Short mmCIF file of C-alpha atoms and ligand atoms in Angstrom, two decimals:
data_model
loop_
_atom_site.label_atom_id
_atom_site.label_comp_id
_atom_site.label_asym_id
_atom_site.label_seq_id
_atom_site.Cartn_x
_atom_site.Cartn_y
_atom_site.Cartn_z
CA UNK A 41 10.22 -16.93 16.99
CA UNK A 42 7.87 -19.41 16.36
CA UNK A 43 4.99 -17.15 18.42
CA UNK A 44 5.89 -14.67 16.26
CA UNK A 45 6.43 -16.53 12.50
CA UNK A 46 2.77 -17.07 13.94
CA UNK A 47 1.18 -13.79 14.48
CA UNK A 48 2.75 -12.78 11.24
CA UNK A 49 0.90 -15.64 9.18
CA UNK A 50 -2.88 -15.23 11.39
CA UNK A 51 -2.62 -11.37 10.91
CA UNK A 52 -1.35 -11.11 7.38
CA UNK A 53 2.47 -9.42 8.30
CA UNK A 54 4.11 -12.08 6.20
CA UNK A 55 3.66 -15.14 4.32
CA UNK A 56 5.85 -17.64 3.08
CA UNK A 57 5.76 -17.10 -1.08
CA UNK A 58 4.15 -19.66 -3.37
CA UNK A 59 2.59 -21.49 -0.42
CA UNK A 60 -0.46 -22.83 -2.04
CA UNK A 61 2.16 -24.62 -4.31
CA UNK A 62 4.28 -25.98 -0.65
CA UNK A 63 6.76 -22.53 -0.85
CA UNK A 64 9.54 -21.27 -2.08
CA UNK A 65 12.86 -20.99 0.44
CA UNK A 66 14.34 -17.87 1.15
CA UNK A 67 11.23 -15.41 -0.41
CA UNK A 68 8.24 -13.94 1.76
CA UNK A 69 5.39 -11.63 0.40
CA UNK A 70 4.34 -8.99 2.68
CA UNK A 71 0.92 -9.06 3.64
CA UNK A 72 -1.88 -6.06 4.13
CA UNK A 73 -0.35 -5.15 7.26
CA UNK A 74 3.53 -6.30 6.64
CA UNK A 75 3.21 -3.70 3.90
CA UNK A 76 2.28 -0.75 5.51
CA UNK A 77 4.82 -1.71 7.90
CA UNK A 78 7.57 -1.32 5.32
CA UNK A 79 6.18 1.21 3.35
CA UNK A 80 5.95 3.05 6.86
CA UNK A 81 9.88 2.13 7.54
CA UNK A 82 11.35 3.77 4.26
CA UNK A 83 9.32 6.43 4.21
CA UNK A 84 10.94 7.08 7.74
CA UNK A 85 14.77 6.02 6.71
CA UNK A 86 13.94 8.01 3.36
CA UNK A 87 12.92 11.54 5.61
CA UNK A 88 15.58 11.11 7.88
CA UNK A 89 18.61 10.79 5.45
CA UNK A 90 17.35 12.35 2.46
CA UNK A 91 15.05 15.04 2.62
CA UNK A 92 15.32 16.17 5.48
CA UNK A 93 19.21 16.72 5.24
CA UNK A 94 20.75 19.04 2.21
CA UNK A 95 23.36 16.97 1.53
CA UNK A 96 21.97 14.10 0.57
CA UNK A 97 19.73 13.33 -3.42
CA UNK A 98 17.73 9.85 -4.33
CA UNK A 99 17.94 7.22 -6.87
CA UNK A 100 16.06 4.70 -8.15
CA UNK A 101 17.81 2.57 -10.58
CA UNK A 102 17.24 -0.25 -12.59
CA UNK A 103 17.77 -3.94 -11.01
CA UNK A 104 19.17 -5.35 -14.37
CA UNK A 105 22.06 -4.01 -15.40
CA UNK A 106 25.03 -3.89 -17.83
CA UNK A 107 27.20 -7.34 -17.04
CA UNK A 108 30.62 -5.52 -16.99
CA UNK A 109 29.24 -3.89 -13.62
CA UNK A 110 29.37 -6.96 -12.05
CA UNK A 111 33.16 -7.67 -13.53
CA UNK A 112 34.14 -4.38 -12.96
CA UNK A 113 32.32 -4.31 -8.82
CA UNK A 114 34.99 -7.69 -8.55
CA UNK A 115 31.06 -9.81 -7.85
CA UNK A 116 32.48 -12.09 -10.56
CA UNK A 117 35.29 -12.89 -9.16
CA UNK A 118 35.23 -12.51 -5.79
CA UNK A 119 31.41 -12.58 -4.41
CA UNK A 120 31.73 -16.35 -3.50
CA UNK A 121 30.63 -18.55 -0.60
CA UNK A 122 32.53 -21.66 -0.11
CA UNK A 123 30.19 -24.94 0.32
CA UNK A 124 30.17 -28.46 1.88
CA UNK A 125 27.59 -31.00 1.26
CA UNK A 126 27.15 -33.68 3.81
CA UNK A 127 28.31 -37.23 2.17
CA UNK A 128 25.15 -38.70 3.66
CA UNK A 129 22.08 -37.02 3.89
CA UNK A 130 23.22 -34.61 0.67
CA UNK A 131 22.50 -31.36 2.49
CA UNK A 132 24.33 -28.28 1.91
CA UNK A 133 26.35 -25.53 4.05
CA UNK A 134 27.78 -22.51 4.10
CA UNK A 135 31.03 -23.53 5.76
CA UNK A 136 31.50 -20.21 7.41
CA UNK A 137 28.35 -21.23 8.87
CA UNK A 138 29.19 -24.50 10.74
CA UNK A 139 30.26 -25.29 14.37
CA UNK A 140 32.22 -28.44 13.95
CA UNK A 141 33.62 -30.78 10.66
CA UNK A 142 30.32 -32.53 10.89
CA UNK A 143 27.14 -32.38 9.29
CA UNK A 144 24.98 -30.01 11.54
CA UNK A 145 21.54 -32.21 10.64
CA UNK A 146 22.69 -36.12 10.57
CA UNK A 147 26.16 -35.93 11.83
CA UNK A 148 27.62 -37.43 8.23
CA UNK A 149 30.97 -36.77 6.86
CA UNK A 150 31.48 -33.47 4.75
CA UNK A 151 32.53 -33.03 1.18
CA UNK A 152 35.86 -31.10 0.68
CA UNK A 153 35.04 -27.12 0.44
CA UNK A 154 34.34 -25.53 -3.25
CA UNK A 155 33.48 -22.63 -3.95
CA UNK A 156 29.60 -21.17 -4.99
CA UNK A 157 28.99 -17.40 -7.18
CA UNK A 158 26.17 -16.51 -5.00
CA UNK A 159 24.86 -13.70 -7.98
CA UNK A 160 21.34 -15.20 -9.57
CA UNK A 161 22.38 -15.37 -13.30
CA UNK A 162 19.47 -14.43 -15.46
CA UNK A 163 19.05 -13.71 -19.74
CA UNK A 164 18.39 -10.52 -21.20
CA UNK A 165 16.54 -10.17 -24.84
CA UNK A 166 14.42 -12.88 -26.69
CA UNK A 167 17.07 -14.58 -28.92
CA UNK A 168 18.95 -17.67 -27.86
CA UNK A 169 22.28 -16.39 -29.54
CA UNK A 170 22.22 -12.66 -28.66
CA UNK A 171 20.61 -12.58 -25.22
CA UNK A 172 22.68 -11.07 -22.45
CA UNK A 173 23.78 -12.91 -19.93
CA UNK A 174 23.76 -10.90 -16.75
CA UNK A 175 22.72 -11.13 -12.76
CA UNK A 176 20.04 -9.87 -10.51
CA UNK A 177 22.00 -7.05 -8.53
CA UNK A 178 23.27 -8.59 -5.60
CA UNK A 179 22.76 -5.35 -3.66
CA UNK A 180 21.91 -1.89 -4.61
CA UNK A 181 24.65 0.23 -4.56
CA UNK A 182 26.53 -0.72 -7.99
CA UNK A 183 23.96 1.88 -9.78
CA UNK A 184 24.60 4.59 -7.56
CA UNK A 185 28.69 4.50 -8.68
CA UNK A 186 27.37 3.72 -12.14
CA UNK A 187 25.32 6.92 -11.95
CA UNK A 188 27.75 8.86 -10.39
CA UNK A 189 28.83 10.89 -13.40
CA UNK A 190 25.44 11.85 -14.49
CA UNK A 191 24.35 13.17 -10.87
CA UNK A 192 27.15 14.76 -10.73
CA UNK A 193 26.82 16.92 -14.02
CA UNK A 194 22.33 17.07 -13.78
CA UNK A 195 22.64 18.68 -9.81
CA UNK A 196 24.72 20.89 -7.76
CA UNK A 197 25.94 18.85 -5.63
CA UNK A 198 28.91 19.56 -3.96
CA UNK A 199 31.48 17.64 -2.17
CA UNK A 200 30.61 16.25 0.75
CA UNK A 201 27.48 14.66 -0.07
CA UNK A 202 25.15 11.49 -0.54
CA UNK A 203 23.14 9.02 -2.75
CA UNK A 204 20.41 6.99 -1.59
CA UNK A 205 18.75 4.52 -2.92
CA UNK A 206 15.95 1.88 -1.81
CA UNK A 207 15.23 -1.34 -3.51
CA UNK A 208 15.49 -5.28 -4.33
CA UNK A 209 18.92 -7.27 -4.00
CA UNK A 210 19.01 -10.59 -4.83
CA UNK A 211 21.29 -13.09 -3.81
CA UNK A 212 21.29 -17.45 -4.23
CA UNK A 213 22.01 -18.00 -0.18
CA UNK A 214 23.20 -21.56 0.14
CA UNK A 215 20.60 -21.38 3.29
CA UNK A 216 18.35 -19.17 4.05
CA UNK A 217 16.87 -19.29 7.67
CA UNK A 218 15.60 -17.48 10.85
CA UNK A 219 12.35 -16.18 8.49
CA UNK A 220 12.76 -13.13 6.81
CA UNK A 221 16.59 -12.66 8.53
CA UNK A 222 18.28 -14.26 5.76
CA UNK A 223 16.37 -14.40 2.36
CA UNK A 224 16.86 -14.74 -1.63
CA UNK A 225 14.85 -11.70 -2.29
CA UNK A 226 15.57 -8.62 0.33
CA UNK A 227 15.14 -4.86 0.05
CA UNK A 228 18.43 -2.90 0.89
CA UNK A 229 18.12 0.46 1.86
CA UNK A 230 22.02 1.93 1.16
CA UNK A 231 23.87 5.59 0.77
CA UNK A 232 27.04 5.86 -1.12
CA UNK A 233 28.62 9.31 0.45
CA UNK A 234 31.11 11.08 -1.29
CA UNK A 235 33.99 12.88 1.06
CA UNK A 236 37.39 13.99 0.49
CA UNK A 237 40.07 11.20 1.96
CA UNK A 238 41.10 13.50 4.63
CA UNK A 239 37.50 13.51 5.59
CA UNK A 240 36.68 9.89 5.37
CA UNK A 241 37.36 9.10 9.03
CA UNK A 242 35.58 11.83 10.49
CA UNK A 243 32.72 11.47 8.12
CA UNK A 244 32.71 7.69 9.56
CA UNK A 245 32.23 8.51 12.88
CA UNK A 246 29.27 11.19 11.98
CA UNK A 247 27.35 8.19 10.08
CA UNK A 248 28.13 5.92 12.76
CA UNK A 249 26.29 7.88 15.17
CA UNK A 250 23.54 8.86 12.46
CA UNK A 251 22.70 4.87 12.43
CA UNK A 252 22.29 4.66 15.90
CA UNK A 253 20.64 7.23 16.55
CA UNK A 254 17.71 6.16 13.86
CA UNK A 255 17.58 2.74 15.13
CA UNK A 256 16.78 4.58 18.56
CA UNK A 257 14.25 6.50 16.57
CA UNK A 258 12.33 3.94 14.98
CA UNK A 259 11.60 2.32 18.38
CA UNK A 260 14.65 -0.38 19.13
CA UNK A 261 15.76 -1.32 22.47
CA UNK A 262 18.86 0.32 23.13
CA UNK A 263 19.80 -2.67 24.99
CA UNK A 264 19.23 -4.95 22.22
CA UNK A 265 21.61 -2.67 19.87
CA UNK A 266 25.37 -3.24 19.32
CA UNK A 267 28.42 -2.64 17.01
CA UNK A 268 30.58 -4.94 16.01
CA UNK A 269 33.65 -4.31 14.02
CA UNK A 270 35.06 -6.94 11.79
CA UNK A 271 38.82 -7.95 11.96
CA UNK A 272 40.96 -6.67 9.03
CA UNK A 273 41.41 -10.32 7.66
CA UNK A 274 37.75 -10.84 7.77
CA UNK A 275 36.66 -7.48 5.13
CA UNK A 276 35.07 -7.54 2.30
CA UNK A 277 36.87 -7.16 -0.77
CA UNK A 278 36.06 -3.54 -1.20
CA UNK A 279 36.39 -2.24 2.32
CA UNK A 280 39.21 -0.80 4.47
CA UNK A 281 36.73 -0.89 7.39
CA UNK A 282 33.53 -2.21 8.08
CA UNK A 283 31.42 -2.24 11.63
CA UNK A 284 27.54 -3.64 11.73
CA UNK A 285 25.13 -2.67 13.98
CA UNK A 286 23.55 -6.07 15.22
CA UNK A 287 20.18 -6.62 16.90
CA UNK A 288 20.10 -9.59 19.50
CA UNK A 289 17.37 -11.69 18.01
CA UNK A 290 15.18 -14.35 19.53
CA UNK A 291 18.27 -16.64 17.19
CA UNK A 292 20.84 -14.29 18.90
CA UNK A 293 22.63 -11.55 17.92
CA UNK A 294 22.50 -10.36 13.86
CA UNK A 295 23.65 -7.81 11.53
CA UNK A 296 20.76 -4.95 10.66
CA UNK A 297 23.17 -2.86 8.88
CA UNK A 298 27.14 -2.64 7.50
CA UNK A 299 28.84 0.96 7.59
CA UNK A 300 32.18 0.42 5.20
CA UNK A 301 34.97 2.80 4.21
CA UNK A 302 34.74 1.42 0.40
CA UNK A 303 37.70 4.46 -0.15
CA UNK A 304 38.10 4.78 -4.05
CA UNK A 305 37.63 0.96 -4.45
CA UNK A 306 34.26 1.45 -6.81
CA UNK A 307 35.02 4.96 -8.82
CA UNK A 308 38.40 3.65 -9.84
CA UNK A 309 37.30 0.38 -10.84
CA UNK A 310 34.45 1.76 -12.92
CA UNK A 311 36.59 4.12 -14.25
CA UNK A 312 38.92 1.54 -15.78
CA UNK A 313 36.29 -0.31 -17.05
CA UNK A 314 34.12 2.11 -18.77
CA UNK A 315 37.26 4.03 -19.41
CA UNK A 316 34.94 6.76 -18.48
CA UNK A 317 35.93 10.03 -16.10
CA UNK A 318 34.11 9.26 -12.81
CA UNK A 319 36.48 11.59 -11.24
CA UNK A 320 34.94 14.76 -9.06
CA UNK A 321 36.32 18.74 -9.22
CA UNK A 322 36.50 20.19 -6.14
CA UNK A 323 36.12 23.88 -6.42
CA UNK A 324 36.85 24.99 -2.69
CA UNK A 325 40.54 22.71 -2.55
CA UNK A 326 40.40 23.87 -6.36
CA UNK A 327 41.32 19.66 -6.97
CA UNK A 328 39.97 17.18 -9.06
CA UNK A 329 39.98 13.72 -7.04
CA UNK A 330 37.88 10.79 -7.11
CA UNK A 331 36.16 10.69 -3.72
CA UNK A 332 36.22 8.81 -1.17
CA UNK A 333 33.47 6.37 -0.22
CA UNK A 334 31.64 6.08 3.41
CA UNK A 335 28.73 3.81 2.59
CA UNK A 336 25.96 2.63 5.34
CA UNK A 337 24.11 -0.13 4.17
CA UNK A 338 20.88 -1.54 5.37
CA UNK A 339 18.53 -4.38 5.40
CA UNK A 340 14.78 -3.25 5.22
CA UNK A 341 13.95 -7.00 5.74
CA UNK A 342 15.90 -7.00 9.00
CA UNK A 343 14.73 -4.05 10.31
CA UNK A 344 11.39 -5.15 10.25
CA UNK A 345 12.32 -8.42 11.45
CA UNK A 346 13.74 -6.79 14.84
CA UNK A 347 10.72 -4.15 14.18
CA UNK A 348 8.63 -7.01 14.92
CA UNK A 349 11.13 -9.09 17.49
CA UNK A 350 11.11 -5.89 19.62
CA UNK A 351 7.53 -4.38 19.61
CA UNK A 352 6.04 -8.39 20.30
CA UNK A 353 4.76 -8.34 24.35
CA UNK A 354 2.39 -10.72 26.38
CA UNK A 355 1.21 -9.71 29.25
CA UNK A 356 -1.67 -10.72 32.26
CA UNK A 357 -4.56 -8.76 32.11
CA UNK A 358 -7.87 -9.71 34.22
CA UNK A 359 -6.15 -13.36 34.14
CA UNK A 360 -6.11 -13.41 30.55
CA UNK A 361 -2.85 -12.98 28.26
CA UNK A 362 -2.71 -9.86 26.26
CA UNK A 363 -0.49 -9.67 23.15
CA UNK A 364 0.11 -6.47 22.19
CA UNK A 365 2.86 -5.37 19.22
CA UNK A 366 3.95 -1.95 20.77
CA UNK A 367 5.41 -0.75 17.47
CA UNK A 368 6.47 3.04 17.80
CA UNK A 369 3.46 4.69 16.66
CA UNK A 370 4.67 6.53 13.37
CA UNK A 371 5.58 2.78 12.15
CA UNK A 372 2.33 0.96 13.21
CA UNK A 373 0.84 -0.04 10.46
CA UNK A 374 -2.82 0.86 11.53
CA UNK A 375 -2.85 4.61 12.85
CA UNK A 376 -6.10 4.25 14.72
CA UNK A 377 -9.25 1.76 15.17
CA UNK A 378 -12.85 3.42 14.77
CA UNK A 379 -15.37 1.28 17.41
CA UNK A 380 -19.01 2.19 18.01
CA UNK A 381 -19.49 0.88 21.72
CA UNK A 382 -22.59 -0.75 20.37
CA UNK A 383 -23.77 -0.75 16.47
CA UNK A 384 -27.60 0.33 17.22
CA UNK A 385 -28.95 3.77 18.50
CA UNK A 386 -26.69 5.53 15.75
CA UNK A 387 -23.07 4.94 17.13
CA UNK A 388 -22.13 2.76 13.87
CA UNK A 389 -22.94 5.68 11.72
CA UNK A 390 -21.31 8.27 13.65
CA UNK A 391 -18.56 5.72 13.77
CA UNK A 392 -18.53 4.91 10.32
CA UNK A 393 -18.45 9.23 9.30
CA UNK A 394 -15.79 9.79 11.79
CA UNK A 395 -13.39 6.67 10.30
CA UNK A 396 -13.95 7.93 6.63
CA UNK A 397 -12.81 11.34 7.52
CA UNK A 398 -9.93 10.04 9.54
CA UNK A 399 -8.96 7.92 6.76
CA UNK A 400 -7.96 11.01 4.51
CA UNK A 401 -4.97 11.82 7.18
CA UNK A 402 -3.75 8.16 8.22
CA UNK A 403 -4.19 4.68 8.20
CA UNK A 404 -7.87 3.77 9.70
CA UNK A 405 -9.75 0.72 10.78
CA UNK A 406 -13.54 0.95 11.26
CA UNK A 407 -15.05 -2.67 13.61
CA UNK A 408 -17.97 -3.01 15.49
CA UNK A 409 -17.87 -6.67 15.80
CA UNK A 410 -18.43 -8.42 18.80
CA UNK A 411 -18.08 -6.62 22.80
CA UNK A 412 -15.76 -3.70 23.00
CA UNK A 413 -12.95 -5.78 24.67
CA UNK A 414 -12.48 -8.47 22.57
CA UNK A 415 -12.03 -5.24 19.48
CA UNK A 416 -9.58 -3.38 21.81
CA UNK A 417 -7.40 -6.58 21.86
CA UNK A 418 -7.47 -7.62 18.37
CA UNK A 419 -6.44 -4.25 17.42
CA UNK A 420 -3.19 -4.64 20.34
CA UNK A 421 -2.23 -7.45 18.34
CA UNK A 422 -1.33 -5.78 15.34
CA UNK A 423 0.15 -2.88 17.42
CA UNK A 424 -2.77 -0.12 16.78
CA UNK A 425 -1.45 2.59 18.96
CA UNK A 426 -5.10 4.37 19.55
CA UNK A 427 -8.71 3.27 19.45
CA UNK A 428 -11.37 5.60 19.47
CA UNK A 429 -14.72 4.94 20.42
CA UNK A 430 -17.78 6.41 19.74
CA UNK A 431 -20.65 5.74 23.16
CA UNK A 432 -23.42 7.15 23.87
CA UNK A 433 -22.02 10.46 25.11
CA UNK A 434 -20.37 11.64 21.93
CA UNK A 435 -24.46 11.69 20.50
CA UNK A 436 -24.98 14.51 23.60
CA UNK A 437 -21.70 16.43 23.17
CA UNK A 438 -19.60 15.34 20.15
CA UNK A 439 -16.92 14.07 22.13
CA UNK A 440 -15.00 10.39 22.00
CA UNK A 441 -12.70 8.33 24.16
CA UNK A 442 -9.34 7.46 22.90
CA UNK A 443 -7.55 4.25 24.32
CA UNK A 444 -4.05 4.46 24.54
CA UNK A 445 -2.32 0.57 23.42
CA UNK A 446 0.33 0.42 25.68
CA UNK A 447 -0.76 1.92 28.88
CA UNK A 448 -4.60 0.76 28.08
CA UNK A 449 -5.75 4.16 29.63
CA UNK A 450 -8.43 6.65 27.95
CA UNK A 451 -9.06 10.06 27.86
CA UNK A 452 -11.72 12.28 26.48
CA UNK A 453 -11.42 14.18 23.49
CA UNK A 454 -13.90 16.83 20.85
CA UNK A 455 -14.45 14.66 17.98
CA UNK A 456 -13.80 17.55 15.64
CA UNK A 457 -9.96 17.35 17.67
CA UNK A 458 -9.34 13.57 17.06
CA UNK A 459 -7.58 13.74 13.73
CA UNK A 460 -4.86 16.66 14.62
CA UNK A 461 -4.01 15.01 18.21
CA UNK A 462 -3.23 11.39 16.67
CA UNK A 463 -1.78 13.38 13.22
CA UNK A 464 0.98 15.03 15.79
CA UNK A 465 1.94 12.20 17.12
CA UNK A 466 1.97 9.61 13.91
CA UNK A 467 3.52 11.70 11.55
CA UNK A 468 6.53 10.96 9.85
CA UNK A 469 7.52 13.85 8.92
CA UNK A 470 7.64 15.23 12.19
CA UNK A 471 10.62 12.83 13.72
CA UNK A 472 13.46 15.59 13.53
N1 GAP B 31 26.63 -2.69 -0.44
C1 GAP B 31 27.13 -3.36 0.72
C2 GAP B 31 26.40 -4.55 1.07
O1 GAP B 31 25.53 -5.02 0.33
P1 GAP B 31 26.12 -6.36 2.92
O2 GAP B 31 26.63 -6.37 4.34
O3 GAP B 31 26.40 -7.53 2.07
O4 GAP B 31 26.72 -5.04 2.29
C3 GAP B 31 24.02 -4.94 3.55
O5 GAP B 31 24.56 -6.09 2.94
C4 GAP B 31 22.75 -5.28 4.31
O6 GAP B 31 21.82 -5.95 3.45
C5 GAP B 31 22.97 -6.24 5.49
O7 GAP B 31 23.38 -5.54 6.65
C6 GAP B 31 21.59 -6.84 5.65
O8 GAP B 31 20.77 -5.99 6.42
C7 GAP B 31 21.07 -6.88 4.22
N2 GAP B 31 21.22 -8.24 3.66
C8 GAP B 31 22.32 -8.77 3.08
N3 GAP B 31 22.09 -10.05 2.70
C9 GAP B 31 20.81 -10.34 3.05
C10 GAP B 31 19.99 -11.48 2.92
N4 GAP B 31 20.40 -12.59 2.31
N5 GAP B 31 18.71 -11.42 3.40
C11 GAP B 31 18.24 -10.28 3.98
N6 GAP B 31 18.97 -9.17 4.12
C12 GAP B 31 20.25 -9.18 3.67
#
């Protein structure tokens, strides 16, 4: 991890927030090449279970929202960690978190257990007396029940089917750790689907396998993949079943994703609380029912945690070590790297034309900097899957070398064919 927390500060992946000011814990920003990263990752989750499929319609709610949600969800009541602070060195845990009755840092004697809201409270409006009190959303799928009624009646949706939605979830973690793995500030990427009861187990299984088969997609290990499904005693309040796909980090193994069977937990209670209708008419059973909830839930922040765990390799080259990030290509955040073998006799130029066109399909880089190797590895550190390079052949017939990351091979290519061949094989659009 530490190799890695590493790369991700040199080569602008992440940063720790606020650091000129000594950091905040449990918030990162996302650099110039941690965003495209992300941005690269929900576009991908976003294809593959939205538009791609004609069951499934977006969202993008608001994060603030009315406080009765969060009465109503059963987050006031019930979304609680319990605590213990350590009698001597004042330090805080989660106690689901610790090993033995001692203090995990100094060894001290522990507090007796209370218990913590972890929602981040917050005011709405200008005026002391009126202002709303009301919470960061604690994850994103509150809106999408909230919304359910008025999806319903502005589409044609018809039962079964989906909502997705991508965005922030905040939550006050009594201790954030393992970098971006558990944070104040994450992105959830979730999908509330709607199913008859009779359909909810079967509709289970189909999403189970949907998740899997993505995290295949996007480039994971298969080896480093695993469900877990958690005891009955152990569920959260709204679920009658929950299994996680884990990823086995550098820290060991950790959840990427929850797929519950929320049942009518969230319609009903809505329902009774807004004393509004959220219930669904089916015209094929000819029955009116409130559905039945299969939700798969994910972390973005994870998944480009174990994006990153995963695609990190060293390896001896010529006696020297290589690093190379051998993200899947359609998720690297730099398509291709433009490199004039040598700046004079008019490579840079032809260089510099070819990058600028290139640009206008995918993420480019354009570096003639120092000898051809040294370029060819700085780009393998940031997991550029092809390099191109413009010698002194391509001024006699047009044509360029691409360098392949992982296997560090080239082959020949028509200049005017560059664009297409890397297009085909970076697109996103293309996975299905
Ligand atoms: N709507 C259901 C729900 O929020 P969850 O298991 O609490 O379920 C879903 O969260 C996913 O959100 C997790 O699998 C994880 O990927 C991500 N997540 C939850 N808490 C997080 C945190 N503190 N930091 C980063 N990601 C988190």
């Amino acid at each position: 991890m530490d190799k890695l927390v590493s790369l991700c500060k040199r080569k602008g992946f992440i940063f720790q927030s606020s650091g000129i000011y000594g950091g905040v814990n449990g918030c990162w920003d996302f650099g110039p090449l941690g965003v495209e990263l992300k941005r690269n990752l929900r576009d991908h989750w976003w294809h593959a279970f939205v538009t791609s499929r004609d069951d499934m319609v977006g969202l993008d709610a608001s994060i603030l929202m009315h406080p009765q949600v969060w009465v109503a969800s059963g987050h006031v009541e019930k979304f609680h960690d319990i605590l213990v602070d350590c009698k001597e060195c004042k330090k805080r845990f989660r106690q689901d978190h610790l090993e033995s009755e001692q203090c995990p840092e100094c060894g001290g004697e522990l507090s007796e257990p209370r218990t913590f809201n972890s929602m981040l409270r917050t005011r709405m409006g200008v005026s002391e007396d009126t202002a709303l009190e009301t919470y960061l959303r604690p994850e994103t799928c509150q809106s999408i029940f909230v919304s359910f009624k008025d999806i319903v009646s502005s589409t044609r949706v018809k039962i079964p089917f989906g909502i997705a939605q991508m965005g922030k979830s905040f939550r006050n973690e009594v201790n954030p750790r393992n970098f971006i793995f558990r944070s104040r500030e994450f992105e959830q990427m979730e999908i509330e689907f709607f199913c008859h009861e009779d359909e909810a187990e079967e509709w289970f299984d189909r999403w189970q396998q949907a998740i899997w088969d993505w995290y295949v997609a996007i480039g994971l290990k298969e080896d480093k993949l695993r469900w877990y499904e958690h005891p009955k005693e152990s569920l959260a309040h709204y679920s009658k079943r929950t299994v996680d796909v884990e990823y086995n980090f550098p820290f060991g193994w950790g959840e990427l994703q929850g797929l519950a069977n929320r049942g009518v937990y969230d319609l009903t209670q809505h329902k009774e609380h807004s004393g509004k209708d959220l219930s669904f008419f089916d015209p094929e059973r000819k029955e009116r029912y409130i559905p039945t909830v299969i939700e798969p839930s994910a972390g973005v922040d994870r998944t480009v945690l174990a994006l990153l765990c995963d695609a990190y390799d060293e390896e001896t080259v010529n006696d020297d070590t290589r690093v190379v990030m051998r993200f899947e290509p359609k998720l690297a955040p730099i398509k291709a790297a433009v490199l004039p073998l040598v700046k004079k006799d008019g490579l840079a130029e032809i260089a510099d034309a070819l990058e600028k066109q290139l640009r206008k399909k995918f993420n480019t880089y354009y570096d003639h900097a120092g000898a051809i190797g040294r370029r060819y590895r700085r780009q393998d550190e940031i997991g550029t899957p092809f390099c191109i390079c413009v010698d002194h052949q391509t001024k006699e017939d047009e044509t360029v070398t691409i360098r392949h990351r992982d296997s560090m091979e080239q082959e020949r290519l028509p200049m005017s064919e560059v664009g297409t061949h890397i297009l085909k094989q970076v697109s996103i659009r293309d996975l299905c």
